[in-house]
Amino acid sequence: MCKVVFRVHAPEAKSVYLVGSFNDWDIGACPMEKENGNWVASLELSPGIYEYRYLIDGGWYNDPHQPRVFDGWGENSILEVEEDCSLISI
């Protein structure tokens, strides 16, 4: 398992959730914590490729720093966790 830190800048937001294939797209499974205008969540993930989005005050947002893929419903951000856990913070 690799520790991955997700971070999104949303200083005015009231609530931010991390939602993706790693939590079966459960919108309440991973609330993020506010830290100096950024929202942060840490997850332990197995190596693999994951799709995700941020739910910010009820609106869906992609990660501007990660590639995207169209899944038939819309665009999602993509995260690849390497076997050596080289990616730990995005």
C-alpha positions as YAML, in Angstrom:
chain: A
units: angstrom
residues:
- id: 1
  name: MET
  ca: [0.00, 0.00, 0.00]
- id: 2
  name: CYS
  ca: [1.15, 3.51, -0.78]
- id: 3
  name: LYS
  ca: [0.23, 6.66, 1.11]
- id: 4
  name: VAL
  ca: [-1.16, 9.22, -1.34]
- id: 5
  name: VAL
  ca: [-1.91, 12.79, -0.28]
- id: 6
  name: PHE
  ca: [-4.58, 14.60, -2.31]
- id: 7
  name: ARG
  ca: [-4.62, 18.40, -2.14]
- id: 8
  name: VAL
  ca: [-6.94, 20.90, -3.82]
- id: 9
  name: HIS
  ca: [-6.89, 24.69, -3.48]
- id: 10
  name: ALA
  ca: [-10.40, 25.95, -2.66]
- id: 11
  name: PRO
  ca: [-10.08, 28.65, 0.02]
- id: 12
  name: GLU
  ca: [-13.73, 29.76, -0.12]
- id: 13
  name: ALA
  ca: [-15.24, 26.26, -0.07]
- id: 14
  name: LYS
  ca: [-17.44, 25.12, 2.79]
- id: 15
  name: SER
  ca: [-17.03, 21.37, 2.09]
- id: 16
  name: VAL
  ca: [-14.83, 19.24, -0.15]
- id: 17
  name: TYR
  ca: [-14.98, 15.48, -0.72]
- id: 18
  name: LEU
  ca: [-12.59, 13.21, -2.57]
- id: 19
  name: VAL
  ca: [-14.62, 10.79, -4.70]
- id: 20
  name: GLY
  ca: [-13.31, 8.10, -7.01]
- id: 21
  name: SER
  ca: [-12.87, 4.52, -8.05]
- id: 22
  name: PHE
  ca: [-10.88, 3.85, -4.85]
- id: 23
  name: ASN
  ca: [-14.01, 4.45, -2.73]
- id: 24
  name: ASP
  ca: [-16.65, 3.19, -5.20]
- id: 25
  name: TRP
  ca: [-17.64, 6.80, -6.01]
- id: 26
  name: ASP
  ca: [-19.23, 7.17, -2.55]
- id: 27
  name: ILE
  ca: [-19.66, 10.93, -2.17]
- id: 28
  name: GLY
  ca: [-19.53, 10.82, 1.62]
- id: 29
  name: ALA
  ca: [-16.69, 8.34, 2.07]
- id: 30
  name: CYS
  ca: [-13.77, 10.76, 2.07]
- id: 31
  name: PRO
  ca: [-14.34, 14.26, 3.44]
- id: 32
  name: MET
  ca: [-11.26, 16.45, 3.06]
- id: 33
  name: GLU
  ca: [-9.83, 18.67, 5.81]
- id: 34
  name: LYS
  ca: [-9.13, 22.37, 5.32]
- id: 35
  name: GLU
  ca: [-5.52, 23.51, 5.82]
- id: 36
  name: ASN
  ca: [-4.61, 27.14, 4.96]
- id: 37
  name: GLY
  ca: [-6.94, 27.44, 1.96]
- id: 38
  name: ASN
  ca: [-6.17, 23.93, 0.71]
- id: 39
  name: TRP
  ca: [-8.23, 20.82, 1.32]
- id: 40
  name: VAL
  ca: [-6.27, 17.66, 2.08]
- id: 41
  name: ALA
  ca: [-6.97, 13.93, 2.33]
- id: 42
  name: SER
  ca: [-4.54, 11.02, 2.75]
- id: 43
  name: LEU
  ca: [-5.34, 7.54, 1.50]
- id: 44
  name: GLU
  ca: [-3.53, 4.21, 1.49]
- id: 45
  name: LEU
  ca: [-3.81, 2.87, -2.07]
- id: 46
  name: SER
  ca: [-2.54, -0.26, -3.78]
- id: 47
  name: PRO
  ca: [-0.51, 0.27, -6.95]
- id: 48
  name: GLY
  ca: [-2.82, 0.78, -9.93]
- id: 49
  name: ILE
  ca: [-4.74, 3.34, -11.94]
- id: 50
  name: TYR
  ca: [-7.59, 5.26, -10.33]
- id: 51
  name: GLU
  ca: [-10.18, 7.76, -11.53]
- id: 52
  name: TYR
  ca: [-11.37, 10.53, -9.22]
- id: 53
  name: ARG
  ca: [-12.94, 13.97, -8.88]
- id: 54
  name: TYR
  ca: [-13.45, 16.56, -6.16]
- id: 55
  name: LEU
  ca: [-16.95, 17.42, -4.94]
- id: 56
  name: ILE
  ca: [-16.64, 21.06, -3.85]
- id: 57
  name: ASP
  ca: [-19.76, 22.64, -2.33]
- id: 58
  name: GLY
  ca: [-21.93, 20.30, -4.41]
- id: 59
  name: GLY
  ca: [-20.11, 20.85, -7.73]
- id: 60
  name: TRP
  ca: [-17.83, 18.37, -9.50]
- id: 61
  name: TYR
  ca: [-14.25, 19.41, -10.33]
- id: 62
  name: ASN
  ca: [-11.28, 17.68, -11.92]
- id: 63
  name: ASP
  ca: [-7.75, 17.95, -10.62]
- id: 64
  name: PRO
  ca: [-6.06, 20.58, -12.84]
- id: 65
  name: HIS
  ca: [-2.65, 18.94, -12.29]
- id: 66
  name: GLN
  ca: [-3.51, 15.39, -13.38]
- id: 67
  name: PRO
  ca: [-4.44, 13.89, -16.78]
- id: 68
  name: ARG
  ca: [-8.07, 13.20, -17.56]
- id: 69
  name: VAL
  ca: [-10.08, 10.45, -19.21]
- id: 70
  name: PHE
  ca: [-13.64, 10.37, -20.57]
- id: 71
  name: ASP
  ca: [-15.54, 7.46, -19.01]
- id: 72
  name: GLY
  ca: [-18.85, 7.68, -20.90]
- id: 73
  name: TRP
  ca: [-20.46, 9.83, -18.19]
- id: 74
  name: GLY
  ca: [-17.95, 12.65, -18.21]
- id: 75
  name: GLU
  ca: [-14.33, 13.50, -17.64]
- id: 76
  name: ASN
  ca: [-12.43, 12.22, -14.60]
- id: 77
  name: SER
  ca: [-8.93, 12.86, -13.32]
- id: 78
  name: ILE
  ca: [-6.51, 9.93, -13.50]
- id: 79
  name: LEU
  ca: [-3.97, 8.87, -10.89]
- id: 80
  name: GLU
  ca: [-1.43, 6.11, -11.40]
- id: 81
  name: VAL
  ca: [0.14, 4.77, -8.22]
- id: 82
  name: GLU
  ca: [3.48, 3.14, -9.04]
- id: 83
  name: GLU
  ca: [4.68, -0.16, -7.55]
- id: 84
  name: ASP
  ca: [7.51, 1.63, -5.74]
- id: 85
  name: CYS
  ca: [5.11, 4.19, -4.23]
- id: 86
  name: SER
  ca: [7.03, 7.00, -5.94]
- id: 87
  name: LEU
  ca: [3.93, 9.21, -6.18]
- id: 88
  name: ILE
  ca: [2.92, 10.24, -2.69]
- id: 89
  name: SER
  ca: [1.49, 13.75, -3.06]
- id: 90
  name: ILE
  ca: [-0.64, 15.32, -5.76]
...
